[in-house]
Amino acid sequence: MKEFDLIKHYFSEQSVNRKDVIEGIGDDCAILQPNEKQQLAVTTDTLVAGVHFPIETLARAVGHKVIAVSLSDLAAMGAEPAWVSLAITLPSIDEKWIKDFCSGVFELCEYFNVQLIGGDTTQGPLSITVTAQGFTPVGKHIPRGGANAGDWLYVTGEVGDAALALQVIQGKIKVETIYQETLQRKLDFPQPRVLVGQVLRDYASAAIDISDGLAADLAHICVASNVGVNLIIDNLPLSTAMRDTLSLDSAYKMALNGGDDYELLFTVCDDNKVAMETAIANTGVNITCIGQLNSSHKITTLLNGEHIYIDLQGFEHFS
Ligand code: ADP
Ligand code: MG
């Protein structure tokens, strides 16, 4: 049984169905409505040493990343982050490590005005769980399931660099020295697209953050929205490091199947396209249109206007 079947089979079915749970299990965050004026977005993510980050990762980077991945889920719902809780399991007390870890945590928290409000500290193999909470205006969160045939598909930033960085660290791929630092930074210090997410509330029909890989997370939008997509491979935003290191074919595959990018993948109806592009231009974050949705229930890949077959995968635990 795979990760998502397991969640569906064992955790999604329950006898309690509260009216204040607007979105339960299945999206980047749950959406809760404590009163008629406000909605809360809530997400939990765990990073396990050796699974989600190489053991030798700098403590500051681990601290940054654990906050970044949670804020990225809030961004994918269009939420404004407010609070985090931190549960940490440590093999031993290494004060230098903890100090550096905390600097990574608090740097990002300060930047987004997010307060650490609690957590838990235990002994065992290194693993960190963060629950992040934020606000969305009532009825304005961006679901995975709101996309329609005809909508345009966009992605922020560049994709595939985190996967490339991991392969470089693992010694599987060599890159020119000038790219080493930027790639390492992309993997260790992802920038959650918090502002873009909030701007998209007024324009996007669906959104998800790319944690498992563009193709896998696009499939989540397609399944939840009951649509398919023509994906224009030529348009995939690739960094110079990617283009200079890999053949175009390998770069496309890595951009589609590599995880850990924490960019936003979102859809916009034709009527909102121009206004959205103008609004996002003000955030300073690049976005690229990479396809259009249809009613096929399939992901079709096009290169130079012609269909090509690409083996689409994505990270899944227990697969
Ligand atoms: P993301 O990659 O956006 O963090 P996941 O793929 O981890 O999301 O999870 C998919 C959905 O399943 C989310 O809504 C998440 O809250 C839910 N989920 C995952 N594990 C569990 C669990 N053990 N119990 C309840 N819900 C879960
Ligand atoms: Mg997510």
mmCIF file of C-alpha atoms and ligand atoms in Angstrom:
data_model
loop_
_atom_site.group_PDB
_atom_site.id
_atom_site.type_symbol
_atom_site.label_atom_id
_atom_site.label_comp_id
_atom_site.label_asym_id
_atom_site.label_seq_id
_atom_site.Cartn_x
_atom_site.Cartn_y
_atom_site.Cartn_z
ATOM 1 C CA MET A 1 0.000 0.000 0.000
ATOM 2 C CA LYS A 2 1.303 3.459 -0.928
ATOM 3 C CA GLU A 3 1.315 6.697 1.101
ATOM 4 C CA PHE A 4 -1.855 8.236 -0.338
ATOM 5 C CA ASP A 5 -3.864 4.950 -0.325
ATOM 6 C CA LEU A 6 -2.861 4.527 3.300
ATOM 7 C CA ILE A 7 -4.085 8.021 4.223
ATOM 8 C CA LYS A 8 -7.319 7.508 2.277
ATOM 9 C CA HIS A 9 -7.998 4.027 3.651
ATOM 10 C CA TYR A 10 -7.109 4.489 7.312
ATOM 11 C CA PHE A 11 -7.194 8.193 8.189
ATOM 12 C CA SER A 12 -9.713 9.920 5.901
ATOM 13 C CA GLU A 13 -12.796 7.931 6.930
ATOM 14 C CA GLN A 14 -14.191 8.972 10.279
ATOM 15 C CA SER A 15 -17.523 9.262 12.016
ATOM 16 C CA VAL A 16 -17.068 12.858 13.169
ATOM 17 C CA ASN A 17 -17.947 15.551 10.623
ATOM 18 C CA ARG A 18 -17.908 19.016 12.179
ATOM 19 C CA LYS A 19 -19.535 22.013 10.485
ATOM 20 C CA ASP A 20 -16.521 24.213 11.273
ATOM 21 C CA VAL A 21 -14.200 22.003 9.179
ATOM 22 C CA ILE A 22 -14.483 23.627 5.742
ATOM 23 C CA GLU A 23 -11.732 21.461 4.185
ATOM 24 C CA GLY A 24 -10.507 18.387 6.034
ATOM 25 C CA ILE A 25 -7.923 15.827 4.913
ATOM 26 C CA GLY A 26 -6.767 16.024 1.301
ATOM 27 C CA ASP A 27 -5.479 19.524 0.576
ATOM 28 C CA ASP A 28 -2.248 21.374 1.471
ATOM 29 C CA CYS A 29 -3.947 22.638 4.631
ATOM 30 C CA ALA A 30 -7.150 22.030 6.504
ATOM 31 C CA ILE A 31 -9.468 25.061 6.495
ATOM 32 C CA LEU A 32 -11.321 25.681 9.743
ATOM 33 C CA GLN A 33 -13.979 28.264 10.570
ATOM 34 C CA PRO A 34 -13.975 29.096 14.311
ATOM 35 C CA ASN A 35 -16.498 31.947 13.772
ATOM 36 C CA GLU A 36 -18.318 33.512 10.804
ATOM 37 C CA LYS A 37 -15.675 36.209 10.299
ATOM 38 C CA GLN A 38 -12.482 34.167 10.045
ATOM 39 C CA GLN A 39 -11.001 31.010 8.599
ATOM 40 C CA LEU A 40 -7.842 29.268 9.750
ATOM 41 C CA ALA A 41 -5.501 27.227 7.558
ATOM 42 C CA VAL A 42 -3.609 24.458 9.419
ATOM 43 C CA THR A 43 -0.837 22.165 8.154
ATOM 44 C CA THR A 44 1.584 19.639 9.690
ATOM 45 C CA ASP A 45 4.849 18.429 8.146
ATOM 46 C CA THR A 46 7.641 16.182 9.362
ATOM 47 C CA LEU A 47 11.267 16.154 8.275
ATOM 48 C CA VAL A 48 13.191 12.978 9.078
ATOM 49 C CA ALA A 49 17.020 13.031 8.965
ATOM 50 C CA GLY A 50 18.317 10.910 6.086
ATOM 51 C CA VAL A 51 14.887 10.910 4.381
ATOM 52 C CA HIS A 52 13.947 14.570 3.919
ATOM 53 C CA PHE A 53 17.439 15.999 4.265
ATOM 54 C CA PRO A 54 20.934 14.454 4.104
ATOM 55 C CA ILE A 55 22.332 13.776 7.613
ATOM 56 C CA GLU A 56 25.206 16.218 7.001
ATOM 57 C CA THR A 57 22.843 19.170 6.269
ATOM 58 C CA LEU A 58 23.748 22.307 8.250
ATOM 59 C CA ALA A 59 21.593 22.748 11.346
ATOM 60 C CA ARG A 60 20.580 26.264 10.250
ATOM 61 C CA ALA A 61 19.343 24.863 6.951
ATOM 62 C CA VAL A 62 17.303 22.159 8.732
ATOM 63 C CA GLY A 63 15.695 24.859 10.891
ATOM 64 C CA HIS A 64 14.935 27.028 7.860
ATOM 65 C CA LYS A 65 13.570 24.152 5.827
ATOM 66 C CA VAL A 66 11.208 22.773 8.426
ATOM 67 C CA ILE A 67 9.513 26.175 8.695
ATOM 68 C CA ALA A 68 9.683 26.796 4.934
ATOM 69 C CA VAL A 69 7.873 23.567 3.985
ATOM 70 C CA SER A 70 4.993 24.361 6.338
ATOM 71 C CA LEU A 71 4.723 27.990 5.228
ATOM 72 C CA SER A 72 4.750 26.703 1.651
ATOM 73 C CA ASP A 73 1.588 24.674 2.377
ATOM 74 C CA LEU A 74 -0.048 27.793 3.847
ATOM 75 C CA ALA A 75 0.998 29.724 0.708
ATOM 76 C CA ALA A 76 -0.608 27.052 -1.480
ATOM 77 C CA MET A 77 -3.960 27.802 0.203
ATOM 78 C CA GLY A 78 -3.482 31.585 -0.033
ATOM 79 C CA ALA A 79 -3.147 31.859 3.753
ATOM 80 C CA GLU A 80 -1.297 34.497 5.773
ATOM 81 C CA PRO A 81 0.956 32.674 8.278
ATOM 82 C CA ALA A 82 0.616 33.451 12.005
ATOM 83 C CA TRP A 83 1.810 30.656 14.339
ATOM 84 C CA VAL A 84 3.989 27.533 14.365
ATOM 85 C CA SER A 85 4.400 24.685 16.857
ATOM 86 C CA LEU A 86 7.614 22.671 16.838
ATOM 87 C CA ALA A 87 8.034 19.050 17.932
ATOM 88 C CA ILE A 88 11.658 17.934 17.818
ATOM 89 C CA THR A 89 13.223 14.544 18.486
ATOM 90 C CA LEU A 90 16.986 14.774 19.072
ATOM 91 C CA PRO A 91 19.493 11.909 19.353
ATOM 92 C CA SER A 92 21.469 13.879 21.994
ATOM 93 C CA ILE A 93 21.885 17.423 23.261
ATOM 94 C CA ASP A 94 24.371 19.212 21.011
ATOM 95 C CA GLU A 95 23.976 22.863 21.963
ATOM 96 C CA LYS A 96 25.893 24.194 18.954
ATOM 97 C CA TRP A 97 23.566 22.248 16.639
ATOM 98 C CA ILE A 98 20.426 23.422 18.456
ATOM 99 C CA LYS A 99 21.589 27.061 18.452
ATOM 100 C CA ASP A 100 22.191 26.962 14.681
ATOM 101 C CA PHE A 101 18.910 25.114 14.114
ATOM 102 C CA CYS A 102 17.059 27.831 16.051
ATOM 103 C CA SER A 103 18.705 30.597 14.036
ATOM 104 C CA GLY A 104 17.292 28.972 10.879
ATOM 105 C CA VAL A 105 13.847 28.645 12.467
ATOM 106 C CA PHE A 106 13.683 32.186 13.844
ATOM 107 C CA GLU A 107 15.166 33.935 10.775
ATOM 108 C CA LEU A 108 12.268 32.727 8.654
ATOM 109 C CA CYS A 109 9.690 33.228 11.419
ATOM 110 C CA GLU A 110 10.798 36.834 11.894
ATOM 111 C CA TYR A 111 10.677 37.534 8.177
ATOM 112 C CA PHE A 112 7.027 36.455 7.993
ATOM 113 C CA ASN A 113 6.032 37.687 11.478
ATOM 114 C CA VAL A 114 5.276 34.131 12.603
ATOM 115 C CA GLN A 115 5.464 33.216 16.303
ATOM 116 C CA LEU A 116 6.558 29.879 17.749
ATOM 117 C CA ILE A 117 3.791 29.098 20.230
ATOM 118 C CA GLY A 118 4.689 25.654 21.556
ATOM 119 C CA GLY A 119 5.870 22.168 20.735
ATOM 120 C CA ASP A 120 7.527 19.141 22.261
ATOM 121 C CA THR A 121 11.124 17.951 22.813
ATOM 122 C CA THR A 122 12.028 14.263 22.989
ATOM 123 C CA GLN A 123 15.033 11.952 22.561
ATOM 124 C CA GLY A 124 15.397 9.570 19.611
ATOM 125 C CA PRO A 125 16.486 9.595 15.942
ATOM 126 C CA LEU A 126 16.516 13.173 14.538
ATOM 127 C CA SER A 127 13.064 14.135 13.321
ATOM 128 C CA ILE A 128 11.189 17.452 13.357
ATOM 129 C CA THR A 129 7.476 18.123 13.020
ATOM 130 C CA VAL A 130 6.011 21.574 12.488
ATOM 131 C CA THR A 131 2.365 22.566 12.599
ATOM 132 C CA ALA A 132 1.737 25.961 11.010
ATOM 133 C CA GLN A 133 -1.448 27.999 11.182
ATOM 134 C CA GLY A 134 -2.564 31.091 9.336
ATOM 135 C CA PHE A 135 -5.570 33.089 8.209
ATOM 136 C CA THR A 136 -7.593 33.130 5.017
ATOM 137 C CA PRO A 137 -10.502 35.520 4.421
ATOM 138 C CA VAL A 138 -13.795 33.591 4.591
ATOM 139 C CA GLY A 139 -14.438 31.646 1.395
ATOM 140 C CA LYS A 140 -11.214 32.841 -0.250
ATOM 141 C CA HIS A 141 -8.827 29.916 0.261
ATOM 142 C CA ILE A 142 -7.435 28.324 -2.910
ATOM 143 C CA PRO A 143 -8.323 24.614 -3.092
ATOM 144 C CA ARG A 144 -6.632 21.905 -5.188
ATOM 145 C CA GLY A 145 -9.988 20.981 -6.642
ATOM 146 C CA GLY A 146 -11.161 24.287 -8.180
ATOM 147 C CA ALA A 147 -9.543 24.059 -11.630
ATOM 148 C CA ASN A 148 -11.683 23.891 -14.797
ATOM 149 C CA ALA A 149 -11.034 22.800 -18.389
ATOM 150 C CA GLY A 150 -9.718 25.833 -20.283
ATOM 151 C CA ASP A 151 -7.846 27.279 -17.271
ATOM 152 C CA TRP A 152 -4.166 28.116 -17.720
ATOM 153 C CA LEU A 153 -1.485 26.354 -15.685
ATOM 154 C CA TYR A 154 1.348 28.381 -14.124
ATOM 155 C CA VAL A 155 4.376 27.719 -11.964
ATOM 156 C CA THR A 156 6.488 30.146 -9.888
ATOM 157 C CA GLY A 157 10.299 30.341 -10.046
ATOM 158 C CA GLU A 158 12.370 27.539 -11.561
ATOM 159 C CA VAL A 159 11.853 23.814 -11.139
ATOM 160 C CA GLY A 160 14.204 20.864 -10.714
ATOM 161 C CA ASP A 161 17.106 22.597 -8.957
ATOM 162 C CA ALA A 162 16.522 20.941 -5.576
ATOM 163 C CA ALA A 163 16.593 17.498 -7.208
ATOM 164 C CA LEU A 164 19.750 18.409 -9.112
ATOM 165 C CA ALA A 165 21.373 19.679 -5.900
ATOM 166 C CA LEU A 166 20.594 16.396 -4.135
ATOM 167 C CA GLN A 167 22.196 14.369 -6.937
ATOM 168 C CA VAL A 168 25.270 16.614 -6.749
ATOM 169 C CA ILE A 169 25.543 16.039 -2.972
ATOM 170 C CA GLN A 170 25.141 12.302 -3.516
ATOM 171 C CA GLY A 171 28.021 12.423 -6.037
ATOM 172 C CA LYS A 172 25.797 11.198 -8.897
ATOM 173 C CA ILE A 173 26.149 14.363 -11.008
ATOM 174 C CA LYS A 174 28.995 16.868 -11.262
ATOM 175 C CA VAL A 175 28.289 20.596 -11.755
ATOM 176 C CA GLU A 176 30.577 23.504 -12.460
ATOM 177 C CA THR A 177 31.883 25.101 -9.279
ATOM 178 C CA ILE A 178 30.009 28.361 -9.946
ATOM 179 C CA TYR A 179 26.677 26.518 -9.629
ATOM 180 C CA GLN A 180 27.447 24.502 -6.489
ATOM 181 C CA GLU A 181 26.549 27.179 -3.983
ATOM 182 C CA THR A 182 23.329 28.363 -5.649
ATOM 183 C CA LEU A 183 22.079 24.795 -6.037
ATOM 184 C CA GLN A 184 22.893 23.914 -2.433
ATOM 185 C CA ARG A 185 21.025 27.038 -1.340
ATOM 186 C CA LYS A 186 17.954 26.087 -3.390
ATOM 187 C CA LEU A 187 17.850 22.687 -1.648
ATOM 188 C CA ASP A 188 18.669 23.890 1.869
ATOM 189 C CA PHE A 189 16.922 27.268 1.968
ATOM 190 C CA PRO A 190 13.727 27.098 -0.113
ATOM 191 C CA GLN A 191 11.753 30.363 -0.142
ATOM 192 C CA PRO A 192 8.063 29.714 0.529
ATOM 193 C CA ARG A 193 5.917 31.743 -1.906
ATOM 194 C CA VAL A 194 3.822 33.279 0.859
ATOM 195 C CA LEU A 195 3.110 36.651 -0.778
ATOM 196 C CA VAL A 196 2.337 35.121 -4.179
ATOM 197 C CA GLY A 197 -0.136 32.745 -2.494
ATOM 198 C CA GLN A 198 -2.001 35.625 -0.888
ATOM 199 C CA VAL A 199 -2.137 37.606 -4.149
ATOM 200 C CA LEU A 200 -3.472 34.511 -5.951
ATOM 201 C CA ARG A 201 -6.551 34.370 -3.670
ATOM 202 C CA ASP A 202 -8.184 36.904 -6.009
ATOM 203 C CA TYR A 203 -7.280 35.135 -9.246
ATOM 204 C CA ALA A 204 -6.429 31.415 -9.019
ATOM 205 C CA SER A 205 -8.959 28.590 -9.354
ATOM 206 C CA ALA A 206 -6.614 25.958 -7.838
ATOM 207 C CA ALA A 207 -3.137 25.807 -6.293
ATOM 208 C CA ILE A 208 -0.692 23.343 -4.747
ATOM 209 C CA ASP A 209 2.930 23.643 -3.671
ATOM 210 C CA ILE A 210 5.482 21.412 -5.372
ATOM 211 C CA SER A 211 6.891 19.181 -2.660
ATOM 212 C CA ASP A 212 6.665 15.753 -4.331
ATOM 213 C CA GLY A 213 7.586 16.902 -7.857
ATOM 214 C CA LEU A 214 5.778 18.985 -10.480
ATOM 215 C CA ALA A 215 4.200 15.985 -12.237
ATOM 216 C CA ALA A 216 2.996 14.327 -9.027
ATOM 217 C CA ASP A 217 1.568 17.536 -7.597
ATOM 218 C CA LEU A 218 -0.015 18.450 -10.945
ATOM 219 C CA ALA A 219 -1.696 15.035 -10.839
ATOM 220 C CA HIS A 220 -3.147 15.990 -7.424
ATOM 221 C CA ILE A 221 -4.723 19.134 -8.965
ATOM 222 C CA CYS A 222 -6.045 17.115 -11.933
ATOM 223 C CA VAL A 223 -7.589 14.387 -9.760
ATOM 224 C CA ALA A 224 -9.085 16.838 -7.256
ATOM 225 C CA SER A 225 -10.449 19.080 -10.048
ATOM 226 C CA ASN A 226 -11.485 16.245 -12.372
ATOM 227 C CA VAL A 227 -9.536 17.680 -15.319
ATOM 228 C CA GLY A 228 -6.565 16.838 -17.556
ATOM 229 C CA VAL A 229 -3.802 19.037 -18.938
ATOM 230 C CA ASN A 230 -1.671 19.727 -21.989
ATOM 231 C CA LEU A 231 1.730 20.383 -20.500
ATOM 232 C CA ILE A 232 4.065 22.473 -22.704
ATOM 233 C CA ILE A 233 7.446 20.957 -21.888
ATOM 234 C CA ASP A 234 9.375 23.653 -23.824
ATOM 235 C CA ASN A 235 8.034 26.238 -21.355
ATOM 236 C CA LEU A 236 9.295 24.560 -18.151
ATOM 237 C CA PRO A 237 11.364 27.189 -16.298
ATOM 238 C CA LEU A 238 14.885 25.758 -15.965
ATOM 239 C CA SER A 239 17.793 27.456 -14.229
ATOM 240 C CA THR A 240 21.052 28.179 -16.021
ATOM 241 C CA ALA A 241 22.675 25.588 -13.746
ATOM 242 C CA MET A 242 20.221 22.946 -15.020
ATOM 243 C CA ARG A 243 20.629 23.922 -18.663
ATOM 244 C CA ASP A 244 24.437 23.978 -18.441
ATOM 245 C CA THR A 245 24.697 20.681 -16.542
ATOM 246 C CA LEU A 246 22.154 18.335 -18.097
ATOM 247 C CA SER A 247 20.962 17.487 -21.588
ATOM 248 C CA LEU A 248 17.618 19.197 -22.260
ATOM 249 C CA ASP A 249 15.898 15.811 -22.121
ATOM 250 C CA SER A 250 17.317 14.976 -18.674
ATOM 251 C CA ALA A 251 16.640 18.525 -17.440
ATOM 252 C CA TYR A 252 12.953 18.274 -18.400
ATOM 253 C CA LYS A 253 12.677 14.904 -16.657
ATOM 254 C CA MET A 254 14.272 16.288 -13.507
ATOM 255 C CA ALA A 255 12.045 19.387 -13.576
ATOM 256 C CA LEU A 256 8.955 17.167 -13.818
ATOM 257 C CA ASN A 257 9.881 14.361 -11.442
ATOM 258 C CA GLY A 258 12.256 15.931 -8.888
ATOM 259 C CA GLY A 259 10.814 17.039 -5.554
ATOM 260 C CA ASP A 260 11.559 19.659 -2.903
ATOM 261 C CA ASP A 261 11.184 22.785 -5.078
ATOM 262 C CA TYR A 262 8.431 24.420 -2.947
ATOM 263 C CA GLU A 263 7.278 26.506 -5.886
ATOM 264 C CA LEU A 264 3.545 27.115 -6.386
ATOM 265 C CA LEU A 265 1.674 25.397 -9.208
ATOM 266 C CA PHE A 266 -1.637 27.113 -9.910
ATOM 267 C CA THR A 267 -4.445 27.537 -12.421
ATOM 268 C CA VAL A 268 -6.216 30.670 -13.642
ATOM 269 C CA CYS A 269 -9.269 31.072 -15.892
ATOM 270 C CA ASP A 270 -8.787 32.956 -19.153
ATOM 271 C CA ASP A 271 -10.661 36.041 -17.864
ATOM 272 C CA ASN A 272 -8.239 36.412 -14.906
ATOM 273 C CA LYS A 273 -5.013 35.736 -16.817
ATOM 274 C CA VAL A 274 -3.885 39.310 -17.562
ATOM 275 C CA ALA A 275 -4.937 40.770 -14.196
ATOM 276 C CA MET A 276 -3.177 37.916 -12.366
ATOM 277 C CA GLU A 277 0.051 38.394 -14.342
ATOM 278 C CA THR A 278 0.020 42.122 -13.530
ATOM 279 C CA ALA A 279 -0.653 41.532 -9.828
ATOM 280 C CA ILE A 280 2.071 38.875 -9.527
ATOM 281 C CA ALA A 281 4.591 41.104 -11.347
ATOM 282 C CA ASN A 282 4.396 43.385 -8.284
ATOM 283 C CA THR A 283 5.656 40.569 -6.017
ATOM 284 C CA GLY A 284 8.929 40.300 -7.954
ATOM 285 C CA VAL A 285 8.496 36.521 -8.339
ATOM 286 C CA ASN A 286 8.716 35.111 -11.867
ATOM 287 C CA ILE A 287 5.870 32.943 -13.088
ATOM 288 C CA THR A 288 5.614 30.857 -16.246
ATOM 289 C CA CYS A 289 2.570 29.542 -18.101
ATOM 290 C CA ILE A 290 3.286 25.838 -18.721
ATOM 291 C CA GLY A 291 0.036 24.526 -20.111
ATOM 292 C CA GLN A 292 -3.733 24.528 -20.325
ATOM 293 C CA LEU A 293 -6.293 22.303 -18.655
ATOM 294 C CA ASN A 294 -8.798 20.176 -20.569
ATOM 295 C CA SER A 295 -11.442 17.589 -19.792
ATOM 296 C CA SER A 296 -9.299 14.557 -20.727
ATOM 297 C CA HIS A 297 -8.330 13.386 -17.193
ATOM 298 C CA LYS A 298 -4.803 12.828 -18.549
ATOM 299 C CA ILE A 299 -1.488 14.648 -18.387
ATOM 300 C CA THR A 300 -0.356 15.034 -22.018
ATOM 301 C CA THR A 301 3.173 16.282 -22.659
ATOM 302 C CA LEU A 302 3.935 18.422 -25.737
ATOM 303 C CA LEU A 303 7.372 19.384 -27.058
ATOM 304 C CA ASN A 304 7.616 21.680 -30.118
ATOM 305 C CA GLY A 305 3.861 21.282 -30.475
ATOM 306 C CA GLU A 306 4.109 17.485 -30.780
ATOM 307 C CA HIS A 307 3.162 14.794 -28.289
ATOM 308 C CA ILE A 308 6.135 13.163 -26.578
ATOM 309 C CA TYR A 309 6.196 10.404 -24.006
ATOM 310 C CA ILE A 310 7.854 11.247 -20.687
ATOM 311 C CA ASP A 311 7.831 8.854 -17.745
ATOM 312 C CA LEU A 312 6.096 10.951 -15.080
ATOM 313 C CA GLN A 313 6.756 10.087 -11.462
ATOM 314 C CA GLY A 314 6.996 11.893 -8.148
ATOM 315 C CA PHE A 315 8.082 11.258 -4.645
ATOM 316 C CA GLU A 316 5.840 9.003 -2.628
ATOM 317 C CA HIS A 317 6.640 7.392 0.703
ATOM 318 C CA PHE A 318 6.258 3.561 0.819
ATOM 319 C CA SER A 319 6.233 3.348 -2.995
HETATM 320 P P1 ADP B 1 1.628 18.055 1.611
HETATM 321 O O1 ADP B 1 2.629 17.377 0.719
HETATM 322 O O2 ADP B 1 0.923 19.200 0.975
HETATM 323 O O3 ADP B 1 2.192 18.418 2.970
HETATM 324 P P2 ADP B 1 0.671 15.410 2.134
HETATM 325 O O4 ADP B 1 0.903 14.787 0.805
HETATM 326 O O5 ADP B 1 1.680 15.210 3.197
HETATM 327 O O6 ADP B 1 0.455 16.982 1.894
HETATM 328 O O7 ADP B 1 -0.726 14.969 2.708
HETATM 329 C C1 ADP B 1 -1.884 14.902 1.900
HETATM 330 C C2 ADP B 1 -3.104 15.127 2.774
HETATM 331 O O8 ADP B 1 -3.265 14.042 3.711
HETATM 332 C C3 ADP B 1 -3.056 16.386 3.627
HETATM 333 O O9 ADP B 1 -4.348 16.958 3.670
HETATM 334 C C4 ADP B 1 -2.652 15.877 5.004
HETATM 335 O O10 ADP B 1 -3.139 16.704 6.051
HETATM 336 C C5 ADP B 1 -3.319 14.511 5.052
HETATM 337 N N1 ADP B 1 -2.634 13.517 5.915
HETATM 338 C C6 ADP B 1 -1.399 12.998 5.752
HETATM 339 N N2 ADP B 1 -1.113 12.093 6.707
HETATM 340 C C7 ADP B 1 -2.194 12.043 7.533
HETATM 341 C C8 ADP B 1 -2.523 11.314 8.713
HETATM 342 N N3 ADP B 1 -1.674 10.443 9.253
HETATM 343 N N4 ADP B 1 -3.747 11.547 9.298
HETATM 344 C C9 ADP B 1 -4.602 12.438 8.757
HETATM 345 N N5 ADP B 1 -4.349 13.147 7.632
HETATM 346 C C10 ADP B 1 -3.169 12.958 7.013
HETATM 347 MG MG MG B 2 1.632 20.813 -0.068
#
